mmCIF file of C-alpha atoms in Angstrom:
data_model
loop_
_atom_site.group_PDB
_atom_site.id
_atom_site.type_symbol
_atom_site.label_atom_id
_atom_site.label_comp_id
_atom_site.label_asym_id
_atom_site.label_seq_id
_atom_site.Cartn_x
_atom_site.Cartn_y
_atom_site.Cartn_z
ATOM 1 C CA MET A 1 33.764 -19.486 22.074
ATOM 2 C CA LYS A 2 29.952 -19.712 21.846
ATOM 3 C CA GLN A 3 28.705 -20.262 18.114
ATOM 4 C CA VAL A 4 25.537 -19.365 17.085
ATOM 5 C CA ARG A 5 23.075 -20.065 13.995
ATOM 6 C CA GLY A 6 21.164 -17.250 12.319
ATOM 7 C CA ARG A 7 18.927 -17.489 9.224
ATOM 8 C CA VAL A 8 18.968 -14.744 6.708
ATOM 9 C CA ARG A 9 15.542 -13.691 5.582
ATOM 10 C CA ALA A 10 13.755 -10.689 4.258
ATOM 11 C CA ILE A 11 12.517 -8.322 6.910
ATOM 12 C CA ALA A 12 10.722 -5.037 7.603
ATOM 13 C CA LEU A 13 12.159 -2.039 8.516
ATOM 14 C CA ILE A 14 14.190 -2.480 11.818
ATOM 15 C CA LEU A 15 14.700 0.824 13.337
ATOM 16 C CA ILE A 16 14.995 -0.065 17.115
ATOM 17 C CA ILE A 17 18.136 -1.361 18.651
ATOM 18 C CA VAL A 18 19.630 -0.140 21.910
ATOM 19 C CA GLY A 19 22.146 2.501 20.749
ATOM 20 C CA ALA A 20 23.102 4.401 23.736
ATOM 21 C CA ALA A 21 26.877 4.267 24.040
ATOM 22 C CA TRP A 22 28.129 3.345 27.888
ATOM 23 C CA PRO A 23 29.590 6.252 29.412
ATOM 24 C CA VAL A 24 33.043 5.283 29.474
ATOM 25 C CA SER A 25 36.326 6.823 28.069
ATOM 26 C CA PHE A 26 38.373 4.424 26.516
ATOM 27 C CA ALA A 27 42.117 5.287 27.212
ATOM 28 C CA GLY A 28 44.483 5.646 24.261
ATOM 29 C CA VAL A 29 47.634 6.613 23.131
ATOM 30 C CA ALA A 30 47.429 8.976 19.853
ATOM 31 C CA SER A 31 48.854 7.982 16.674
ATOM 32 C CA ALA A 32 52.657 9.270 15.899
ATOM 33 C CA SER A 33 53.341 7.187 12.846
ATOM 34 C CA ALA A 34 54.232 10.453 10.979
ATOM 35 C CA THR A 35 57.265 10.808 12.921
ATOM 36 C CA ARG A 36 57.792 7.114 14.406
ATOM 37 C CA THR A 37 61.366 6.351 14.977
ATOM 38 C CA SER A 38 61.433 2.396 14.604
ATOM 39 C CA PRO A 39 64.009 -0.553 15.694
ATOM 40 C CA ALA A 40 65.165 -2.687 12.982
ATOM 41 C CA LYS A 41 62.283 -5.139 14.456
ATOM 42 C CA ALA A 42 60.212 -5.616 17.700
ATOM 43 C CA PHE A 43 58.812 -8.604 19.094
ATOM 44 C CA TYR A 44 54.865 -8.957 18.926
ATOM 45 C CA LEU A 45 53.367 -10.986 21.583
ATOM 46 C CA ASP A 46 49.661 -11.576 20.855
ATOM 47 C CA LEU A 47 47.643 -13.178 23.546
ATOM 48 C CA GLY A 48 44.003 -13.993 24.314
ATOM 49 C CA ALA A 49 41.244 -16.139 23.116
ATOM 50 C CA SER A 50 39.956 -17.243 19.549
ATOM 51 C CA GLN A 51 39.989 -13.616 17.983
ATOM 52 C CA SER A 52 43.684 -13.315 18.695
ATOM 53 C CA LEU A 53 44.361 -16.551 16.507
ATOM 54 C CA GLY A 54 42.192 -14.888 13.741
ATOM 55 C CA THR A 55 39.572 -17.869 13.972
ATOM 56 C CA GLN A 56 37.360 -17.997 11.190
ATOM 57 C CA PRO A 57 34.914 -20.575 9.651
ATOM 58 C CA ILE A 58 36.193 -22.399 6.648
ATOM 59 C CA GLY A 59 33.942 -23.668 4.072
ATOM 60 C CA THR A 60 30.541 -25.232 5.427
ATOM 61 C CA SER A 61 31.838 -25.524 8.861
ATOM 62 C CA ARG A 62 30.072 -24.488 11.567
ATOM 63 C CA HIS A 63 33.084 -24.171 14.105
ATOM 64 C CA GLY A 64 35.900 -21.875 13.643
ATOM 65 C CA PHE A 65 39.511 -22.596 12.913
ATOM 66 C CA PRO A 66 42.620 -20.207 13.587
ATOM 67 C CA THR A 67 43.700 -18.538 10.690
ATOM 68 C CA ASN A 68 46.746 -16.034 9.538
ATOM 69 C CA ARG A 69 44.130 -13.609 8.698
ATOM 70 C CA GLY A 70 43.276 -11.936 11.855
ATOM 71 C CA TYR A 71 44.093 -8.992 13.521
ATOM 72 C CA ALA A 72 47.641 -9.609 14.626
ATOM 73 C CA ASN A 73 48.600 -10.692 11.099
ATOM 74 C CA TYR A 74 46.916 -7.715 9.441
ATOM 75 C CA LEU A 75 48.798 -5.421 12.123
ATOM 76 C CA VAL A 76 52.006 -7.045 11.112
ATOM 77 C CA ALA A 77 51.457 -5.927 7.669
ATOM 78 C CA LEU A 78 50.186 -2.468 8.490
ATOM 79 C CA GLU A 79 53.258 -1.721 10.665
ATOM 80 C CA ALA A 80 55.576 -3.364 7.843
ATOM 81 C CA ALA A 81 54.202 -0.665 5.301
ATOM 82 C CA LYS A 82 55.532 1.853 7.950
ATOM 83 C CA GLY A 83 58.967 0.305 8.227
ATOM 84 C CA VAL A 84 58.138 -1.560 11.458
ATOM 85 C CA ASN A 85 59.515 -5.467 11.565
ATOM 86 C CA LEU A 86 57.067 -6.914 14.146
ATOM 87 C CA GLN A 87 58.097 -10.630 14.920
ATOM 88 C CA LEU A 88 54.871 -12.215 15.685
ATOM 89 C CA THR A 89 54.349 -14.781 18.500
ATOM 90 C CA GLU A 90 50.679 -16.278 19.240
ATOM 91 C CA LEU A 91 50.096 -17.872 22.513
ATOM 92 C CA GLY A 92 46.232 -17.422 22.412
ATOM 93 C CA CYS A 93 43.878 -20.255 22.964
ATOM 94 C CA ARG A 94 40.101 -20.664 21.796
ATOM 95 C CA GLY A 95 37.828 -20.667 24.689
ATOM 96 C CA GLU A 96 40.173 -18.656 26.817
ATOM 97 C CA SER A 97 38.622 -16.844 30.056
ATOM 98 C CA THR A 98 40.419 -14.737 32.283
ATOM 99 C CA ALA A 99 40.473 -17.768 34.748
ATOM 100 C CA THR A 100 41.767 -20.338 32.223
ATOM 101 C CA MET A 101 44.310 -17.888 31.486
ATOM 102 C CA ILE A 102 45.788 -17.771 34.733
ATOM 103 C CA THR A 103 45.425 -21.657 35.762
ATOM 104 C CA GLY A 104 45.210 -23.225 32.419
ATOM 105 C CA GLY A 105 43.264 -26.614 31.898
ATOM 106 C CA ASP A 106 42.134 -25.077 28.539
ATOM 107 C CA LEU A 107 42.281 -26.462 25.283
ATOM 108 C CA CYS A 108 45.881 -25.648 24.778
ATOM 109 C CA TYR A 109 47.480 -25.792 28.152
ATOM 110 C CA ARG A 110 47.242 -28.445 30.672
ATOM 111 C CA ALA A 111 47.567 -27.476 34.265
ATOM 112 C CA PRO A 112 49.948 -26.271 35.935
ATOM 113 C CA HIS A 113 50.977 -24.663 32.511
ATOM 114 C CA SER A 114 48.901 -21.639 31.248
ATOM 115 C CA GLN A 115 49.078 -18.916 28.618
ATOM 116 C CA LEU A 116 49.835 -16.309 31.206
ATOM 117 C CA ALA A 117 52.891 -18.480 32.598
ATOM 118 C CA ASP A 118 54.005 -18.896 28.848
ATOM 119 C CA ALA A 119 53.791 -15.196 28.125
ATOM 120 C CA VAL A 120 55.497 -14.224 31.242
ATOM 121 C CA ALA A 121 58.320 -16.466 30.488
ATOM 122 C CA PHE A 122 58.648 -15.223 27.013
ATOM 123 C CA LEU A 123 58.606 -11.568 28.306
ATOM 124 C CA ARG A 124 61.406 -12.334 30.843
ATOM 125 C CA ALA A 125 63.650 -13.995 28.115
ATOM 126 C CA HIS A 126 62.949 -10.432 26.118
ATOM 127 C CA GLN A 127 63.398 -8.025 28.891
ATOM 128 C CA ASN A 128 65.886 -6.011 26.868
ATOM 129 C CA GLU A 129 63.991 -5.816 23.383
ATOM 130 C CA THR A 130 61.371 -3.504 22.061
ATOM 131 C CA GLY A 131 58.124 -5.151 21.855
ATOM 132 C CA LEU A 132 53.876 -5.149 21.831
ATOM 133 C CA VAL A 133 51.598 -7.041 23.717
ATOM 134 C CA THR A 134 48.168 -7.266 22.615
ATOM 135 C CA LEU A 135 45.283 -8.991 24.898
ATOM 136 C CA GLU A 136 42.194 -9.907 23.739
ATOM 137 C CA LEU A 137 40.011 -11.466 26.870
ATOM 138 C CA GLY A 138 36.539 -11.186 28.460
ATOM 139 C CA TYR A 139 34.161 -12.605 26.200
ATOM 140 C CA ASN A 140 34.392 -16.029 27.226
ATOM 141 C CA ASN A 141 33.421 -15.202 30.786
ATOM 142 C CA ILE A 142 30.014 -13.879 29.882
ATOM 143 C CA GLY A 143 29.171 -15.811 26.731
ATOM 144 C CA ALA A 144 26.807 -17.930 28.735
ATOM 145 C CA CYS A 145 24.956 -14.826 29.218
ATOM 146 C CA ILE A 146 24.389 -14.070 25.539
ATOM 147 C CA GLY A 147 21.058 -15.349 24.028
ATOM 148 C CA ALA A 148 19.051 -14.344 27.176
ATOM 149 C CA THR A 149 16.527 -11.475 26.867
ATOM 150 C CA THR A 150 15.355 -10.526 30.506
ATOM 151 C CA GLN A 151 18.100 -12.079 32.486
ATOM 152 C CA ALA A 152 21.416 -11.250 29.969
ATOM 153 C CA THR A 153 21.832 -7.683 32.257
ATOM 154 C CA THR A 154 22.016 -9.683 35.553
ATOM 155 C CA CYS A 155 24.103 -12.395 34.307
ATOM 156 C CA ALA A 156 26.442 -10.368 32.998
ATOM 157 C CA ASN A 157 26.894 -7.964 36.173
ATOM 158 C CA SER A 158 27.212 -11.267 38.029
ATOM 159 C CA ARG A 159 30.335 -11.993 36.085
ATOM 160 C CA VAL A 160 32.168 -9.137 35.144
ATOM 161 C CA GLY A 161 33.431 -8.680 38.805
ATOM 162 C CA VAL A 162 35.528 -11.777 38.083
ATOM 163 C CA VAL A 163 36.756 -10.517 34.962
ATOM 164 C CA GLY A 164 37.966 -7.459 36.645
ATOM 165 C CA ARG A 165 39.989 -8.993 39.203
ATOM 166 C CA GLN A 166 41.481 -11.783 37.353
ATOM 167 C CA LEU A 167 42.463 -9.125 34.474
ATOM 168 C CA VAL A 168 44.297 -6.942 37.097
ATOM 169 C CA GLN A 169 46.378 -10.122 38.265
ATOM 170 C CA ILE A 170 47.398 -10.846 34.460
ATOM 171 C CA LEU A 171 48.362 -7.148 33.870
ATOM 172 C CA ARG A 172 50.152 -7.115 36.724
ATOM 173 C CA GLU A 173 52.212 -10.186 36.010
ATOM 174 C CA LEU A 174 52.675 -9.037 32.276
ATOM 175 C CA ARG A 175 53.948 -5.636 33.349
ATOM 176 C CA ALA A 176 56.097 -7.291 35.862
ATOM 177 C CA ALA A 177 57.770 -9.601 33.732
ATOM 178 C CA ALA A 178 58.029 -7.008 30.619
ATOM 179 C CA GLY A 179 61.061 -4.949 29.892
ATOM 180 C CA PRO A 180 61.103 -0.851 30.169
ATOM 181 C CA ASN A 181 60.497 -0.802 26.066
ATOM 182 C CA VAL A 182 57.349 -3.163 25.874
ATOM 183 C CA THR A 183 53.926 -1.755 24.958
ATOM 184 C CA ILE A 184 50.703 -3.398 26.320
ATOM 185 C CA ILE A 185 47.440 -2.824 24.659
ATOM 186 C CA GLY A 186 44.151 -4.388 25.731
ATOM 187 C CA LEU A 187 41.169 -4.979 23.388
ATOM 188 C CA GLY A 188 37.102 -4.276 23.882
ATOM 189 C CA HIS A 189 34.646 -6.355 22.077
ATOM 190 C CA ALA A 190 32.262 -5.473 19.244
ATOM 191 C CA ASP A 191 28.979 -7.154 19.231
ATOM 192 C CA PRO A 192 28.119 -9.593 16.438
ATOM 193 C CA PHE A 193 25.079 -10.767 17.799
ATOM 194 C CA LEU A 194 23.348 -7.627 16.745
ATOM 195 C CA ALA A 195 22.665 -9.422 13.766
ATOM 196 C CA TRP A 196 20.245 -11.368 15.208
ATOM 197 C CA ALA A 197 18.125 -8.145 14.804
ATOM 198 C CA ILE A 198 17.445 -9.534 10.540
ATOM 199 C CA ASN A 199 15.397 -12.483 12.096
ATOM 200 C CA GLY A 200 12.046 -10.402 13.513
ATOM 201 C CA PRO A 201 10.906 -8.981 16.797
ATOM 202 C CA LEU A 202 12.480 -12.012 18.676
ATOM 203 C CA GLY A 203 15.656 -11.805 17.372
ATOM 204 C CA THR A 204 15.664 -7.934 18.121
ATOM 205 C CA ALA A 205 15.109 -8.359 21.408
ATOM 206 C CA LYS A 206 18.068 -10.897 21.696
ATOM 207 C CA ALA A 207 19.929 -8.206 19.983
ATOM 208 C CA GLN A 208 19.426 -5.418 22.203
ATOM 209 C CA ALA A 209 19.769 -7.719 25.353
ATOM 210 C CA SER A 210 23.401 -8.972 23.946
ATOM 211 C CA LEU A 211 24.194 -5.266 23.198
ATOM 212 C CA ARG A 212 23.437 -4.161 27.050
ATOM 213 C CA THR A 213 25.709 -7.398 27.841
ATOM 214 C CA MET A 214 28.518 -6.180 25.665
ATOM 215 C CA GLN A 215 28.665 -2.950 27.152
ATOM 216 C CA ILE A 216 28.444 -4.155 30.534
ATOM 217 C CA LEU A 217 31.670 -6.092 29.663
ATOM 218 C CA ASN A 218 33.452 -3.268 27.755
ATOM 219 C CA HIS A 219 32.863 -0.956 30.782
ATOM 220 C CA THR A 220 34.585 -3.367 33.001
ATOM 221 C CA LEU A 221 37.592 -3.792 30.794
ATOM 222 C CA ALA A 222 38.028 -0.176 30.157
ATOM 223 C CA SER A 223 37.745 0.389 33.812
ATOM 224 C CA VAL A 224 40.746 -1.936 34.560
ATOM 225 C CA TYR A 225 43.037 -0.931 31.662
ATOM 226 C CA ALA A 226 42.649 3.040 32.510
ATOM 227 C CA ALA A 227 43.301 1.658 36.287
ATOM 228 C CA ASN A 228 46.371 0.058 35.038
ATOM 229 C CA ALA A 229 47.612 2.574 32.316
ATOM 230 C CA VAL A 230 46.928 0.172 29.572
ATOM 231 C CA PRO A 231 45.729 1.561 26.574
ATOM 232 C CA MET A 232 42.415 0.060 25.271
ATOM 233 C CA VAL A 233 41.085 -0.772 21.480
ATOM 234 C CA ASP A 234 37.473 0.422 21.351
ATOM 235 C CA VAL A 235 36.448 -2.599 18.861
ATOM 236 C CA GLY A 236 32.710 -1.428 19.537
ATOM 237 C CA ALA A 237 33.664 1.536 18.123
ATOM 238 C CA ALA A 238 35.644 0.274 15.004
ATOM 239 C CA PHE A 239 32.453 -1.940 14.267
ATOM 240 C CA ASP A 240 29.725 1.021 14.777
ATOM 241 C CA MET A 241 28.226 -0.920 17.489
ATOM 242 C CA THR A 242 26.122 1.724 18.880
ATOM 243 C CA ARG A 243 25.229 3.659 15.365
ATOM 244 C CA THR A 244 21.860 2.899 14.466
ATOM 245 C CA THR A 245 21.129 5.234 11.405
ATOM 246 C CA PRO A 246 19.258 3.218 8.835
ATOM 247 C CA THR A 247 21.074 1.649 6.213
ATOM 248 C CA ASN A 248 20.592 -0.607 3.323
ATOM 249 C CA LEU A 249 21.872 -4.068 3.501
ATOM 250 C CA ALA A 250 22.270 -5.912 0.588
ATOM 251 C CA GLY A 251 19.209 -8.679 0.105
ATOM 252 C CA LEU A 252 17.743 -7.527 3.470
ATOM 253 C CA GLY A 253 16.584 -3.815 2.935
ATOM 254 C CA THR A 254 16.737 -1.088 5.680
ATOM 255 C CA VAL A 255 18.387 -2.106 8.732
ATOM 256 C CA PRO A 256 20.104 -0.073 11.882
ATOM 257 C CA PHE A 257 23.703 0.762 10.677
ATOM 258 C CA ASN A 258 25.039 -1.092 13.601
ATOM 259 C CA VAL A 259 23.120 -4.261 12.141
ATOM 260 C CA ALA A 260 24.412 -3.985 8.947
ATOM 261 C CA GLN A 261 28.054 -3.898 10.031
ATOM 262 C CA ALA A 262 27.749 -6.892 12.324
ATOM 263 C CA CYS A 263 26.721 -8.582 8.961
ATOM 264 C CA ARG A 264 29.441 -7.090 6.970
ATOM 265 C CA MET A 265 32.300 -7.664 9.381
ATOM 266 C CA THR A 266 31.482 -11.155 10.977
ATOM 267 C CA TRP A 267 30.491 -14.470 9.730
ATOM 268 C CA MET A 268 27.100 -14.133 11.568
ATOM 269 C CA CYS A 269 24.707 -13.321 8.222
ATOM 270 C CA ARG A 270 26.201 -16.500 5.929
ATOM 271 C CA PRO A 271 23.089 -16.994 3.599
ATOM 272 C CA HIS A 272 21.202 -20.419 4.378
ATOM 273 C CA PRO A 273 22.259 -23.209 4.794
ATOM 274 C CA LEU A 274 25.581 -21.901 5.845
ATOM 275 C CA PRO A 275 25.527 -21.598 9.876
ATOM 276 C CA ALA A 276 26.537 -18.450 11.645
ATOM 277 C CA ASN A 277 30.057 -17.791 13.360
ATOM 278 C CA MET A 278 30.267 -15.036 15.408
ATOM 279 C CA HIS A 279 33.831 -14.536 14.574
ATOM 280 C CA PRO A 280 34.997 -11.700 12.448
ATOM 281 C CA ASN A 281 35.829 -11.802 8.982
ATOM 282 C CA ASN A 282 38.686 -10.485 6.814
ATOM 283 C CA SER A 283 37.047 -6.915 6.941
ATOM 284 C CA GLY A 284 36.456 -7.167 10.713
ATOM 285 C CA TYR A 285 39.824 -8.386 11.642
ATOM 286 C CA ARG A 286 41.377 -5.341 9.292
ATOM 287 C CA ALA A 287 39.298 -3.100 10.838
ATOM 288 C CA ILE A 288 40.725 -4.107 14.683
ATOM 289 C CA ALA A 289 44.063 -4.089 13.343
ATOM 290 C CA ARG A 290 43.954 -0.601 12.205
ATOM 291 C CA ALA A 291 42.117 0.504 15.636
ATOM 292 C CA ILE A 292 45.309 -1.285 17.292
ATOM 293 C CA SER A 293 47.703 0.686 15.124
ATOM 294 C CA VAL A 294 46.453 4.157 15.924
ATOM 295 C CA LEU A 295 47.374 3.592 19.393
ATOM 296 C CA LEU A 296 50.978 2.176 19.037
ATOM 297 C CA PRO A 297 53.648 4.495 20.734
ATOM 298 C CA ALA A 298 56.083 6.284 18.282
ATOM 299 C CA GLN A 299 59.067 4.174 19.561
ATOM 300 C CA LEU A 300 57.829 1.051 18.413
#
C-alpha cells in the first residue's frame, strides 16, 4: 500500500476539514452477544490487503510488516472472552486490489494462483462448519488518487466502477463456496491521510481531498455489500472520520477531532525523523475489531 511521509510540527488552529459524511446507510447486523450460543469453535478466514494482516511499521522502518496485532488477532481475543473459539486463517496479501485478488500476480500469489482461489478452496473444504469471513479490499484500487488535490475526486470516480464490479464477483464466488453457517463481513476504510492537516494549508487541502476520495470508495463498497446482503463495518465511523469538533492533540494544540484521531490511531504522526505510515496502530486495529464484533450474529 502506498506510504507517505509527514513531518510533525507546531501549527495554528485548524478548523476546516471536510466533515459532511457521505449519505450512505451501512448495512449491519445488531449485536447479540448477551444471548449468543456458540459452538466449541468456528473458523475465521481473514481476507484482503495489508490491514487484514495487521501491518504496522517496526522500529525506524518506513515500511509496514505483518504482525499478530491486527484486527483479526484482536477479534479472536474479543470473542474468546465471550466463549467463542475462532480458529484464524489469514490469506491476505500486502498491496492486494480487487483485480489481483481475482487473478493473482501480486506479492503473494503467482498466477494462475490467487487469494480468491485459495479462499474458495478453503471454504469448500469447510462447508459443514460454522465460520466467519472478513474482507478488506478497495484502498489499493484508488491509492494512486491519494495526494492529489484538484483531481482526487475525478481520479477516484474513474476507478470505483471497477472496484464495484470485481467486488461483486469476489462476493459471489465466496458465497457459492461457503456453507450455510458462514457469515461474510466486509470492511470499509478510514482516512489516515487526514493527518496531513497538521502540515499547514497545503496539508489541509490534501487532507480534504483524501477524505472525499475515501468517502467515494466507501460509498461504492457499502452499495455493493448491501446489494449482496453482506454487512459492512463502518471503519470510518470507528475512527471518527467526519467529526470535526475542535480538540487538543498533545504537542500540536487544537485540531479537528478527525485529524487528532488519524494521529492517535495510525502511524501517520510519528515524531521526526521517524517516517509516517498509513496503517493503523494497536489502538486503531482494536477499534476495527470492536466494530466487527458488534456485527457478528448470535449463532457464531
